[in-house]
Short mmCIF file of C-alpha atoms and ligand atoms in Angstrom, two decimals:
data_model
loop_
_atom_site.label_atom_id
_atom_site.label_comp_id
_atom_site.label_asym_id
_atom_site.label_seq_id
_atom_site.Cartn_x
_atom_site.Cartn_y
_atom_site.Cartn_z
CA UNK A 120 -2.12 -36.22 -47.98
CA UNK A 121 -0.49 -32.53 -48.99
CA UNK A 122 -1.50 -30.22 -45.95
CA UNK A 123 0.92 -26.98 -44.63
CA UNK A 124 1.20 -26.79 -41.33
CA UNK A 125 -1.29 -24.11 -40.66
CA UNK A 126 -3.52 -25.60 -42.58
CA UNK A 127 -3.95 -28.58 -40.61
CA UNK A 128 -3.84 -26.23 -36.91
CA UNK A 129 -6.94 -24.71 -38.86
CA UNK A 130 -8.49 -28.37 -39.71
CA UNK A 131 -7.73 -29.41 -35.46
CA UNK A 132 -9.41 -25.76 -34.06
CA UNK A 133 -12.09 -26.49 -36.86
CA UNK A 134 -13.18 -29.62 -35.36
CA UNK A 135 -12.96 -28.96 -31.48
CA UNK A 136 -15.32 -26.06 -32.83
CA UNK A 137 -17.88 -28.25 -34.18
CA UNK A 138 -17.49 -31.12 -31.14
CA UNK A 139 -17.77 -27.95 -28.87
CA UNK A 140 -21.68 -27.04 -30.75
CA UNK A 141 -22.57 -30.71 -30.83
CA UNK A 142 -22.02 -31.19 -26.99
CA UNK A 143 -23.71 -27.51 -26.67
CA UNK A 144 -26.75 -28.85 -28.95
CA UNK A 145 -26.97 -32.22 -27.47
CA UNK A 146 -26.97 -30.58 -23.34
CA UNK A 147 -29.93 -28.07 -24.35
CA UNK A 148 -32.48 -31.31 -26.26
CA UNK A 149 -31.65 -33.28 -23.52
CA UNK A 150 -32.41 -31.06 -20.59
CA UNK A 151 -35.98 -30.52 -19.77
CA UNK A 152 -35.81 -26.55 -19.28
CA UNK A 153 -39.33 -25.80 -17.78
CA UNK A 154 -38.22 -28.11 -14.20
CA UNK A 155 -34.98 -26.52 -13.78
CA UNK A 156 -36.30 -23.10 -14.50
CA UNK A 157 -39.40 -24.35 -11.97
CA UNK A 158 -36.97 -24.93 -9.53
CA UNK A 159 -33.92 -22.45 -10.08
CA UNK A 160 -36.39 -19.65 -10.72
CA UNK A 161 -40.30 -19.75 -10.17
CA UNK A 162 -41.38 -16.11 -10.30
CA UNK A 163 -43.95 -16.97 -7.50
CA UNK A 164 -41.20 -17.57 -5.26
CA UNK A 165 -38.78 -15.11 -6.79
CA UNK A 166 -41.26 -12.35 -5.46
CA UNK A 167 -41.83 -14.14 -1.67
CA UNK A 168 -38.14 -12.97 -1.10
CA UNK A 169 -39.12 -9.43 -1.50
CA UNK A 170 -38.53 -6.94 0.23
CA UNK A 171 -36.82 -9.62 3.46
CA UNK A 172 -34.21 -9.96 1.02
CA UNK A 173 -33.46 -5.94 0.57
CA UNK A 174 -34.18 -4.94 3.81
CA UNK A 175 -32.98 -7.43 5.86
CA UNK A 176 -30.48 -9.71 4.36
CA UNK A 177 -29.07 -7.23 1.89
CA UNK A 178 -28.51 -4.70 5.39
CA UNK A 179 -27.05 -7.53 7.21
CA UNK A 180 -24.29 -8.29 4.09
CA UNK A 181 -23.75 -4.62 3.71
CA UNK A 182 -23.33 -4.27 7.96
CA UNK A 183 -21.05 -7.15 8.07
CA UNK A 184 -18.67 -6.14 4.98
CA UNK A 185 -18.64 -2.54 6.02
CA UNK A 186 -17.25 -3.22 9.72
CA UNK A 187 -15.12 -5.91 8.67
CA UNK A 188 -13.72 -3.36 5.96
CA UNK A 189 -13.05 -0.60 7.85
CA UNK A 190 -12.04 -2.85 10.94
CA UNK A 191 -9.51 -4.45 8.53
CA UNK A 192 -8.64 -1.24 6.94
CA UNK A 193 -7.95 0.36 9.68
CA UNK A 194 -5.75 -3.22 11.21
CA UNK A 195 -4.23 -3.26 7.59
CA UNK A 196 -2.55 0.19 7.98
CA UNK A 197 -1.07 -0.45 11.73
CA UNK A 198 0.39 -3.87 10.00
CA UNK A 199 1.63 -2.21 7.42
CA UNK A 200 3.40 0.69 8.87
CA UNK A 201 4.78 -1.69 11.69
CA UNK A 202 5.85 -4.29 8.39
CA UNK A 203 7.70 -1.12 7.55
CA UNK A 204 8.91 -0.44 11.02
CA UNK A 205 12.51 -0.49 11.46
CA UNK A 206 12.37 -1.93 14.98
CA UNK A 207 12.28 -5.89 14.60
CA UNK A 208 9.90 -6.67 17.00
CA UNK A 209 7.07 -4.79 15.11
CA UNK A 210 8.21 -6.45 11.41
CA UNK A 211 8.46 -9.62 13.38
CA UNK A 212 4.86 -9.59 14.69
CA UNK A 213 3.09 -8.05 11.63
CA UNK A 214 5.11 -10.66 9.30
CA UNK A 215 4.12 -13.50 11.78
CA UNK A 216 0.51 -11.93 12.09
CA UNK A 217 -0.06 -11.31 8.42
CA UNK A 218 1.14 -14.97 7.77
CA UNK A 219 -0.88 -16.65 9.79
CA UNK A 220 -3.99 -15.24 9.36
CA UNK A 221 -4.16 -15.48 5.76
CA UNK A 222 -2.73 -18.88 5.68
CA UNK A 223 -5.71 -20.11 7.79
CA UNK A 224 -8.88 -20.70 6.09
CA UNK A 225 -10.95 -18.22 7.10
CA UNK A 226 -13.84 -20.33 8.09
CA UNK A 227 -12.06 -22.62 10.71
CA UNK A 228 -10.57 -18.19 12.34
CA UNK A 229 -14.38 -17.64 12.18
CA UNK A 230 -15.12 -20.72 13.38
CA UNK A 231 -12.17 -20.67 16.40
CA UNK A 232 -12.51 -16.93 17.23
CA UNK A 233 -16.74 -17.11 17.05
CA UNK A 234 -17.10 -20.83 18.91
CA UNK A 235 -14.14 -22.14 19.82
CA UNK A 236 -12.18 -18.91 22.22
CA UNK A 237 -16.00 -18.80 23.98
CA UNK A 238 -16.10 -22.64 24.60
CA UNK A 239 -12.65 -21.93 26.12
CA UNK A 240 -12.61 -19.24 28.15
CA UNK A 241 -16.00 -18.96 29.32
CA UNK A 242 -16.62 -15.33 27.93
CA UNK A 243 -19.24 -15.13 25.00
CA UNK A 244 -19.90 -12.61 22.24
CA UNK A 245 -22.29 -9.38 23.54
CA UNK A 246 -23.36 -8.97 20.27
CA UNK A 247 -24.50 -11.16 17.16
CA UNK A 248 -22.98 -8.27 15.20
CA UNK A 249 -19.50 -8.58 16.45
CA UNK A 250 -18.88 -12.38 16.36
CA UNK A 251 -18.62 -12.79 12.86
CA UNK A 252 -17.83 -9.42 12.36
CA UNK A 253 -14.65 -9.36 14.62
CA UNK A 254 -13.13 -12.39 12.75
CA UNK A 255 -14.01 -11.04 9.16
CA UNK A 256 -11.79 -7.70 10.45
CA UNK A 257 -8.82 -9.82 11.24
CA UNK A 258 -8.31 -11.90 8.87
CA UNK A 259 -9.25 -8.82 6.26
CA UNK A 260 -6.35 -6.57 7.95
CA UNK A 261 -3.83 -9.40 6.96
CA UNK A 262 -5.13 -9.10 3.67
CA UNK A 263 -4.55 -4.64 3.69
CA UNK A 264 -2.08 -4.84 5.02
CA UNK A 265 -0.19 -6.65 1.76
CA UNK A 266 -2.22 -4.39 0.22
CA UNK A 267 -0.96 -1.38 1.29
CA UNK A 268 3.00 -2.09 1.95
CA UNK A 269 2.96 -2.06 -2.06
CA UNK A 270 1.56 1.50 -2.46
CA UNK A 271 3.72 2.99 0.60
CA UNK A 272 6.76 0.93 -1.47
CA UNK A 273 5.59 2.26 -5.17
CA UNK A 274 5.77 5.96 -3.78
CA UNK A 275 9.14 6.69 -5.12
CA UNK A 276 12.04 7.16 -2.00
CA UNK A 277 12.29 10.93 -3.38
CA UNK A 278 8.93 11.82 -1.42
CA UNK A 279 9.77 10.60 1.45
CA UNK A 280 13.45 12.29 1.46
CA UNK A 281 11.76 15.97 -0.04
CA UNK A 282 9.64 15.99 3.30
CA UNK A 283 12.26 14.48 5.98
CA UNK A 284 14.18 17.34 4.05
CA UNK A 285 11.71 19.79 5.06
CA UNK A 286 12.15 18.84 8.80
CA UNK A 287 9.17 16.26 9.01
CA UNK A 288 9.46 14.02 11.75
CA UNK A 289 8.96 9.55 9.53
CA UNK A 290 5.55 9.79 11.05
CA UNK A 291 4.82 13.17 10.03
CA UNK A 292 5.63 11.99 6.82
CA UNK A 293 4.18 8.97 6.63
CA UNK A 294 1.22 10.78 7.95
CA UNK A 295 1.38 13.78 5.37
CA UNK A 296 3.10 12.49 2.71
CA UNK A 297 3.50 9.09 1.49
CA UNK A 298 0.21 7.25 2.55
CA UNK A 299 -2.33 9.54 0.36
CA UNK A 300 -0.10 8.85 -2.43
CA UNK A 301 -0.32 5.37 -0.92
CA UNK A 302 -3.69 5.11 -1.30
CA UNK A 303 -4.69 6.71 -4.03
CA UNK A 304 -2.29 4.37 -6.16
CA UNK A 305 -4.28 0.99 -4.00
CA UNK A 306 -8.08 2.14 -4.68
CA UNK A 307 -8.56 -0.53 -7.30
CA UNK A 308 -7.03 -2.95 -5.38
CA UNK A 309 -8.55 -1.94 -2.24
CA UNK A 310 -12.38 -2.31 -4.26
CA UNK A 311 -11.76 -5.82 -5.11
CA UNK A 312 -10.94 -7.16 -1.80
CA UNK A 313 -13.80 -5.07 -0.86
CA UNK A 314 -15.75 -7.17 -3.28
CA UNK A 315 -14.28 -10.54 -1.61
CA UNK A 316 -15.42 -9.32 1.70
CA UNK A 317 -17.88 -8.89 0.44
CA UNK A 318 -18.48 -12.69 -0.55
CA UNK A 319 -16.92 -13.72 2.10
CA UNK A 320 -19.75 -12.67 4.88
CA UNK A 321 -21.41 -15.79 3.09
CA UNK A 322 -19.41 -17.50 5.88
CA UNK A 323 -20.53 -15.74 8.47
CA UNK A 324 -23.96 -17.90 8.95
CA UNK A 325 -21.25 -20.81 10.30
CA UNK A 326 -21.74 -19.38 13.30
CA UNK A 327 -25.29 -19.99 13.40
CA UNK A 328 -26.98 -16.30 14.02
CA UNK A 329 -30.37 -15.31 14.65
CA UNK A 330 -32.84 -14.86 12.43
CA UNK A 331 -32.09 -10.28 12.94
CA UNK A 332 -28.44 -10.94 11.93
CA UNK A 333 -29.33 -13.50 8.78
CA UNK A 334 -26.86 -12.30 5.88
CA UNK A 335 -28.04 -12.96 2.57
CA UNK A 336 -26.09 -16.00 1.82
CA UNK A 337 -28.12 -17.84 4.99
CA UNK A 338 -31.27 -15.88 3.92
CA UNK A 339 -31.18 -18.03 0.35
CA UNK A 340 -29.93 -21.01 2.20
CA UNK A 341 -33.66 -21.04 4.47
CA UNK A 342 -35.54 -19.83 1.66
CA UNK A 343 -34.40 -22.79 0.23
CA UNK A 344 -35.89 -24.74 3.05
CA UNK A 345 -38.93 -22.94 3.21
CA UNK A 346 -39.57 -23.63 -0.02
CA UNK A 347 -38.24 -26.64 -1.63
CA UNK A 348 -37.07 -24.69 -4.59
CA UNK A 349 -33.34 -23.65 -5.40
CA UNK A 350 -34.79 -20.39 -6.37
CA UNK A 351 -34.25 -17.96 -3.32
CA UNK A 352 -30.21 -19.21 -3.56
CA UNK A 353 -30.56 -18.53 -7.35
CA UNK A 354 -32.13 -15.33 -6.52
CA UNK A 355 -29.38 -14.26 -3.43
CA UNK A 356 -26.84 -15.24 -6.08
CA UNK A 357 -28.04 -11.97 -8.03
CA UNK A 358 -28.05 -9.73 -6.01
CA UNK A 359 -24.49 -10.55 -4.43
CA UNK A 360 -24.12 -10.00 -8.64
CA UNK A 361 -25.74 -6.55 -8.52
CA UNK A 362 -22.96 -5.68 -5.34
CA UNK A 363 -19.81 -7.17 -6.85
CA UNK A 364 -20.35 -6.95 -10.50
CA UNK A 365 -20.21 -2.42 -9.99
CA UNK A 366 -16.99 -2.38 -7.83
CA UNK A 367 -15.04 -5.16 -9.87
CA UNK A 368 -16.21 -2.73 -13.19
CA UNK A 369 -15.01 0.03 -10.94
CA UNK A 370 -11.84 -1.11 -9.80
CA UNK A 371 -11.28 -1.82 -13.56
CA UNK A 372 -11.86 1.37 -14.69
CA UNK A 373 -9.93 3.26 -12.19
CA UNK A 374 -6.87 1.25 -12.71
CA UNK A 375 -6.80 1.83 -16.64
CA UNK A 376 -7.33 5.22 -15.57
CA UNK A 377 -4.15 5.55 -13.40
CA UNK A 378 -1.78 3.77 -16.37
CA UNK A 379 -2.55 5.95 -18.77
CA UNK A 380 -2.69 9.00 -16.29
CA UNK A 381 0.75 7.93 -15.36
CA UNK A 382 2.45 7.34 -19.35
CA UNK B 36 36.40 36.30 10.21
CA UNK B 37 32.99 34.83 11.49
CA UNK B 38 32.22 31.37 12.07
CA UNK B 39 31.24 29.03 9.36
CA UNK B 40 27.75 28.15 7.90
CA UNK B 41 28.34 24.79 6.97
CA UNK B 42 31.80 23.09 8.12
CA UNK B 43 32.08 19.61 7.83
CA UNK B 44 35.04 17.68 9.36
CA UNK B 45 36.81 14.77 8.74
CA UNK B 46 33.79 13.79 6.91
CA UNK B 47 33.80 9.51 5.79
CA UNK B 48 31.13 7.71 4.39
CA UNK B 49 30.92 4.14 3.83
CA UNK B 50 27.60 2.16 2.34
CA UNK B 51 28.79 -1.24 3.55
CA UNK B 52 32.54 -2.04 2.07
CA UNK B 53 31.65 0.91 -0.54
CA UNK B 54 34.69 3.43 0.82
CA UNK B 55 32.58 6.87 -1.12
CA UNK B 56 33.80 9.60 1.37
CA UNK B 57 37.10 9.75 2.76
CA UNK B 58 37.68 12.54 4.58
CA UNK B 59 35.93 15.59 3.40
CA UNK B 60 36.49 18.99 5.37
CA UNK B 61 35.12 21.50 4.00
CA UNK B 62 34.16 24.89 5.33
CA UNK B 63 31.47 27.46 3.62
CA UNK B 64 30.77 30.92 4.90
CA UNK B 65 27.16 32.80 5.19
CA UNK B 66 26.40 33.96 1.70
CA UNK B 67 28.97 32.34 0.45
CA UNK B 68 28.21 29.72 -2.81
CA UNK B 69 29.67 26.22 -3.42
CA UNK B 70 29.72 24.46 -6.55
CA UNK B 71 30.83 20.93 -6.03
CA UNK B 72 32.02 19.26 -9.45
CA UNK B 73 33.41 15.80 -9.84
CA UNK B 74 32.48 12.82 -12.02
CA UNK B 75 29.94 10.27 -11.66
CA UNK B 76 29.88 7.89 -8.86
CA UNK B 77 32.61 10.26 -7.10
CA UNK B 78 30.22 11.21 -3.94
CA UNK B 79 29.08 15.05 -4.69
CA UNK B 80 25.50 13.82 -3.87
CA UNK B 81 26.19 11.89 -0.87
CA UNK B 82 27.55 14.48 0.57
CA UNK B 83 25.34 16.97 0.60
CA UNK B 84 22.94 14.61 1.73
CA UNK B 85 25.79 14.35 4.30
CA UNK B 86 24.84 17.95 4.72
CA UNK B 87 20.85 17.46 6.26
CA UNK B 88 21.94 14.27 7.47
CA UNK B 89 19.59 12.17 4.73
CA UNK B 90 22.78 9.76 4.49
CA UNK B 91 24.03 9.25 7.97
CA UNK B 92 28.05 9.37 7.98
CA UNK B 93 29.20 6.50 8.80
CA UNK B 94 32.70 9.31 10.70
CA UNK B 95 33.41 12.75 11.22
CA UNK B 96 31.22 15.63 12.49
CA UNK B 97 28.78 18.00 10.58
CA UNK B 98 28.46 21.19 11.23
CA UNK B 99 24.92 23.71 10.35
CA UNK B 100 24.41 26.99 11.87
CA UNK B 101 25.99 26.35 14.88
CA UNK B 102 24.55 22.82 15.56
CA UNK B 103 26.28 19.27 15.08
CA UNK B 104 23.66 17.16 13.50
CA UNK B 105 26.24 14.71 14.12
CA UNK B 106 25.75 15.00 17.72
CA UNK B 107 24.03 11.97 19.18
CA UNK B 108 21.57 14.03 21.19
CA UNK B 109 21.06 16.33 18.20
CA UNK B 110 16.99 16.28 17.08
CA UNK B 111 17.85 15.98 13.45
CA UNK B 112 13.84 17.15 12.60
CA UNK B 113 14.45 20.31 13.82
CA UNK B 114 18.39 20.96 12.61
CA UNK B 115 17.51 19.82 9.48
CA UNK B 116 15.15 23.01 9.21
CA UNK B 117 18.04 25.52 9.25
CA UNK B 118 18.73 23.55 5.17
CA UNK B 119 16.68 23.21 2.43
CA UNK B 120 17.58 21.21 -0.56
CA UNK B 121 16.33 20.64 -4.12
CA UNK B 122 16.38 17.35 -5.76
CA UNK B 123 17.80 16.09 -9.13
CA UNK B 124 13.94 14.38 -9.81
CA UNK B 125 11.60 17.54 -8.12
CA UNK B 126 9.91 15.68 -5.99
CA UNK B 127 7.13 17.36 -5.61
CA UNK B 128 4.87 16.13 -3.97
CA UNK B 129 1.81 15.15 -6.66
CA UNK B 130 -1.02 14.41 -4.47
CA UNK B 131 -0.67 18.89 -3.38
CA UNK B 132 -1.36 21.71 -5.29
CA UNK B 133 1.72 23.82 -6.17
CA UNK B 134 0.76 26.17 -3.03
CA UNK B 135 0.50 22.93 -0.65
CA UNK B 136 4.02 22.12 -2.01
CA UNK B 137 5.08 25.02 -0.55
CA UNK B 138 2.73 25.43 2.69
CA UNK B 139 2.55 21.91 3.92
CA UNK B 140 5.35 22.00 5.98
CA UNK B 141 4.76 25.64 7.49
CA UNK B 142 1.66 24.27 8.79
CA UNK B 143 2.56 20.56 9.49
CA UNK B 144 5.91 21.23 10.92
CA UNK B 145 5.41 24.90 12.44
CA UNK B 146 1.64 24.46 12.89
CA UNK B 147 1.01 28.23 11.39
CA UNK B 148 -1.67 29.28 9.86
CA UNK B 149 -3.13 28.65 6.58
CA UNK B 150 -4.00 31.99 5.46
CA UNK B 151 -0.38 33.10 6.95
CA UNK B 152 1.60 29.77 4.64
CA UNK B 153 -0.57 30.90 1.97
CA UNK B 154 0.83 34.45 1.53
CA UNK B 155 3.85 33.05 2.05
CA UNK B 156 3.85 30.61 -0.50
CA UNK B 157 1.99 33.49 -3.04
CA UNK B 158 5.09 35.59 -2.18
CA UNK B 159 7.81 32.77 -3.21
CA UNK B 160 5.57 31.44 -6.03
CA UNK B 161 6.06 34.95 -7.70
CA UNK B 162 10.12 35.01 -6.71
CA UNK B 163 10.14 32.09 -9.02
CA UNK B 164 7.86 32.86 -11.79
CA UNK B 165 4.31 30.93 -10.59
CA UNK B 166 2.55 32.96 -9.36
CA UNK B 167 -0.20 31.84 -11.50
CA UNK B 168 -0.20 28.09 -10.97
CA UNK B 169 -0.31 28.50 -7.11
CA UNK B 170 -3.72 26.25 -7.99
CA UNK B 171 -2.15 23.49 -10.29
CA UNK B 172 -1.08 19.85 -9.69
CA UNK B 173 2.59 18.87 -10.04
CA UNK B 174 1.23 16.52 -13.03
CA UNK B 175 -0.41 19.67 -14.78
CA UNK B 176 3.79 21.86 -15.54
CA UNK B 177 6.65 21.41 -17.38
CA UNK B 178 9.91 19.89 -15.87
CA UNK B 179 11.53 23.28 -15.20
CA UNK B 180 8.35 25.19 -13.26
CA UNK B 181 8.30 21.46 -11.34
CA UNK B 182 11.95 22.47 -9.96
CA UNK B 183 10.90 26.38 -9.36
CA UNK B 184 8.15 25.57 -7.25
CA UNK B 185 10.44 22.56 -5.44
CA UNK B 186 13.46 25.82 -4.67
CA UNK B 187 9.71 27.52 -3.33
CA UNK B 188 8.47 24.95 -1.23
CA UNK B 189 12.41 24.65 -0.34
CA UNK B 190 12.69 28.30 1.11
CA UNK B 191 9.58 28.73 2.37
CA UNK B 192 11.26 26.93 5.41
CA UNK B 193 13.21 30.12 5.43
CA UNK B 194 16.51 27.79 5.64
CA UNK B 195 19.69 29.33 6.27
CA UNK B 196 21.79 27.13 3.36
CA UNK B 197 20.20 25.60 1.03
CA UNK B 198 21.75 22.21 -0.93
CA UNK B 199 20.92 21.91 -5.08
CA UNK B 200 21.81 18.51 -6.02
CA UNK B 201 21.50 18.60 -10.19
CA UNK B 202 18.72 20.52 -10.19
CA UNK B 203 19.05 21.15 -13.91
CA UNK B 204 20.13 17.98 -14.80
CA UNK B 205 16.07 16.45 -15.09
CA UNK B 206 15.55 18.92 -17.02
CA UNK B 207 15.23 19.50 -21.20
CA UNK B 208 17.40 21.92 -22.70
CA UNK B 209 15.40 24.90 -23.09
CA UNK B 210 13.90 24.86 -19.53
CA UNK B 211 17.49 24.91 -17.73
CA UNK B 212 17.80 28.31 -18.46
CA UNK B 213 14.64 29.42 -15.93
CA UNK B 214 15.45 27.40 -13.15
CA UNK B 215 19.10 28.40 -12.87
CA UNK B 216 18.05 31.49 -13.38
CA UNK B 217 16.66 31.82 -9.99
CA UNK B 218 19.55 30.07 -8.27
CA UNK B 219 21.35 32.78 -9.26
CA UNK B 220 18.84 35.81 -8.39
CA UNK B 221 18.52 33.74 -5.09
CA UNK B 222 22.80 33.82 -5.06
CA UNK B 223 22.33 37.47 -5.47
CA UNK B 224 20.61 37.92 -2.52
CA UNK B 225 23.24 36.73 -0.52
CA UNK B 226 21.54 32.79 -0.05
CA UNK B 227 24.84 30.19 1.38
CA UNK B 228 24.01 28.21 -1.53
CA UNK B 229 25.51 24.48 -1.85
CA UNK B 230 25.43 23.30 -5.70
CA UNK B 231 26.43 20.28 -7.32
CA UNK B 232 25.94 20.67 -11.06
CA UNK B 233 27.18 19.62 -14.50
CA UNK B 234 26.62 23.38 -15.39
CA UNK B 235 30.08 24.76 -16.11
CA UNK B 236 28.79 28.57 -16.70
CA UNK B 237 26.96 28.63 -14.02
CA UNK B 238 30.23 27.34 -11.49
CA UNK B 239 32.06 30.28 -13.45
CA UNK B 240 29.50 33.33 -13.14
CA UNK B 241 28.38 32.45 -10.06
CA UNK B 242 30.07 30.96 -7.79
CA UNK B 243 32.57 31.80 -5.49
CA UNK B 244 34.69 28.95 -4.97
CA UNK B 245 34.54 25.33 -6.68
CA UNK B 246 35.35 22.51 -5.57
CA UNK B 247 36.82 19.35 -8.15
CA UNK B 248 35.94 15.99 -6.15
CA UNK B 249 36.95 12.21 -7.40
CA UNK B 250 36.93 9.00 -5.42
CA UNK B 251 35.62 10.60 -2.87
CA UNK B 252 38.18 13.46 -2.17
CA UNK B 253 38.13 16.93 -2.65
CA UNK B 254 40.87 16.87 -5.38
CA UNK B 255 41.13 20.94 -5.94
CA UNK B 256 39.30 23.77 -4.06
CA UNK B 257 39.57 27.79 -5.30
CA UNK B 258 37.82 30.28 -7.60
CA UNK B 259 35.45 29.25 -10.62
CA UNK B 260 38.35 31.16 -12.36
CA UNK B 261 41.07 28.95 -11.22
CA UNK B 262 39.73 25.89 -10.78
CA UNK B 263 38.09 25.86 -14.51
CA UNK B 264 40.09 27.89 -16.37
CA UNK B 265 43.51 26.87 -14.96
CA UNK B 266 43.17 23.65 -13.19
CA UNK B 267 46.17 22.32 -11.06
CA UNK B 268 45.61 18.86 -11.15
CA UNK B 269 45.78 16.21 -14.16
CA UNK B 270 41.97 14.61 -12.52
CA UNK B 271 40.45 17.77 -13.11
CA UNK B 272 42.08 18.64 -16.34
CA UNK B 273 40.79 15.14 -17.55
CA UNK B 274 37.05 16.03 -15.71
CA UNK B 275 36.52 19.16 -17.19
CA UNK B 276 38.56 18.23 -20.50
CA UNK B 277 35.27 16.41 -21.10
CA UNK B 278 32.76 18.14 -19.46
CA UNK B 279 33.15 20.84 -21.86
CA UNK B 280 33.92 18.76 -24.61
CA UNK B 281 30.16 17.31 -24.52
N1 LIG C 244 21.40 4.99 -0.93
C1 LIG C 244 22.84 3.89 -1.30
N2 LIG C 244 23.49 2.79 -1.45
C2 LIG C 244 24.56 2.21 -1.60
N3 LIG C 244 25.76 3.30 -2.05
C3 LIG C 244 25.23 4.19 -2.66
C4 LIG C 244 24.16 4.72 -2.18
N4 LIG C 244 24.54 6.37 -2.41
C5 LIG C 244 25.31 6.60 -3.85
N5 LIG C 244 25.86 5.06 -3.08
C6 LIG C 244 27.58 4.97 -3.78
O1 LIG C 244 28.02 5.75 -3.60
C7 LIG C 244 28.64 6.30 -5.00
C8 LIG C 244 28.84 8.05 -4.89
O2 LIG C 244 27.58 7.99 -5.17
P1 LIG C 244 26.61 9.64 -5.15
O3 LIG C 244 25.57 9.39 -5.65
O4 LIG C 244 26.97 10.30 -3.89
O5 LIG C 244 27.70 9.94 -6.58
P2 LIG C 244 28.02 11.57 -7.77
O6 LIG C 244 29.40 12.18 -7.73
O7 LIG C 244 26.36 12.21 -6.83
O8 LIG C 244 27.24 10.82 -8.93
P3 LIG C 244 26.15 11.56 -9.81
O9 LIG C 244 26.99 12.34 -10.51
O10 LIG C 244 26.45 10.39 -11.21
O11 LIG C 244 24.98 11.75 -9.36
C9 LIG C 244 28.65 5.62 -5.87
O12 LIG C 244 29.17 4.60 -6.01
C10 LIG C 244 26.97 5.17 -5.66
O13 LIG C 244 27.12 3.79 -6.04
MG1 LIG C 245 24.78 12.90 -7.89
#
């Protein structure tokens, strides 16, 4: 056979396409769509999720996320500044904290802080929201610290020098000149951190939540138990997407815009 | 003669093994304009940055307006108010408007009221010919305009000495003149200035004294007409031949 390299590649690619389409077609005809649809997206089950999924579950997810984010952002800022400090103990503390909390799975940290510490000390969380939100914030702080640090390091060195040359102290220059500019740089990655946090709140329910603090994921799971149907989880997934997709799109748009601006 | 406004005594600065300043003695009188010339890497910027302690000297003393900045009890943040610095890359605060760039130190360091600070900023911006740009942001200005804002910003703290580190080197040639014009006016008003520059015309016409640096030492100093037109040292001659050629 007399084929050029390019022709051979085209033939192979065509073959792969054909096989993929055949496999998909097989899947489509072999699946009982009616039954699957009934199990995953049954209208009367969908309807039963409302309005509680919004007024209670979504609300709780948002509460956990916002608390985790505000706590995480404050902690992250503090850790980032410590990480960049001239003082070795501060740097060492921040680096260790960040390494440990990023290195342990969130689930494990949640269980240790939410369950382990109360069992070990006899102390109990004063509020079921705090039991989930505090560990979430402590972990988010470790991730956000690295984002903030990258932002601070991305501010040109001359900005600090100009601020110092005007008589500002290091702290004053950080607060009025460096951090505001760092935040402009990190708004897109921070938005992505926020999205991760929305999803991470789904783990909080391992701590055994009360009726009042049910989040979206647990609400969906309870719904599955009640209705013997997977629809509630699918609906919960869709509500997550309604939160996350606009935010990731916003972050991507901001990132594109800042790239154009810098050119 | 009155006490010098800036005095450097046996100034040394090393970066690791790199001995950049090798014993600089220099006095600058009140109202004097000193131009510092020399080849790349000779330590001009380092010298200037030692005057406001952006670089910490590894040896020697720095006095500005009678205060020893190198003294270990010196409050550096306070002492720096006596100097204003203008950088090659402008270093304007990009998140602040032109007016806020000028007022930020007044408000945050001197705790001046916003209205009072704005009034001072508007006078300074007029003086550098940018009264109409007060609400613009740095990114909306040309390099020459940005550098003039940077000069106004440095002047806001009413320093007794201005330090210019190649203030026009990053500018398009047609914008250099505006900035040099502002610097010349400042000199004529009696500001004490230390100016690192490659602009021989400015040095010749505006400076009271020129020093030529090479290898971390002052090789030659004197009146601009002498150093630039009739250099005594071989190294100065060679440098000037190179600069004037381009
Ligand atoms: N922060 C620093 N860390 C390490 N070395 C430095 C630092 N700043 C300057 N140097 C070194 O000091 C020497 C003198 O640098 P300096 O910037 O003072 O020269 P210059 O005369 O201003 O040169 P140019 O005309 O290129 O600006 C150079 O060898 C440079 O590499
Ligand atoms: Mg230099």
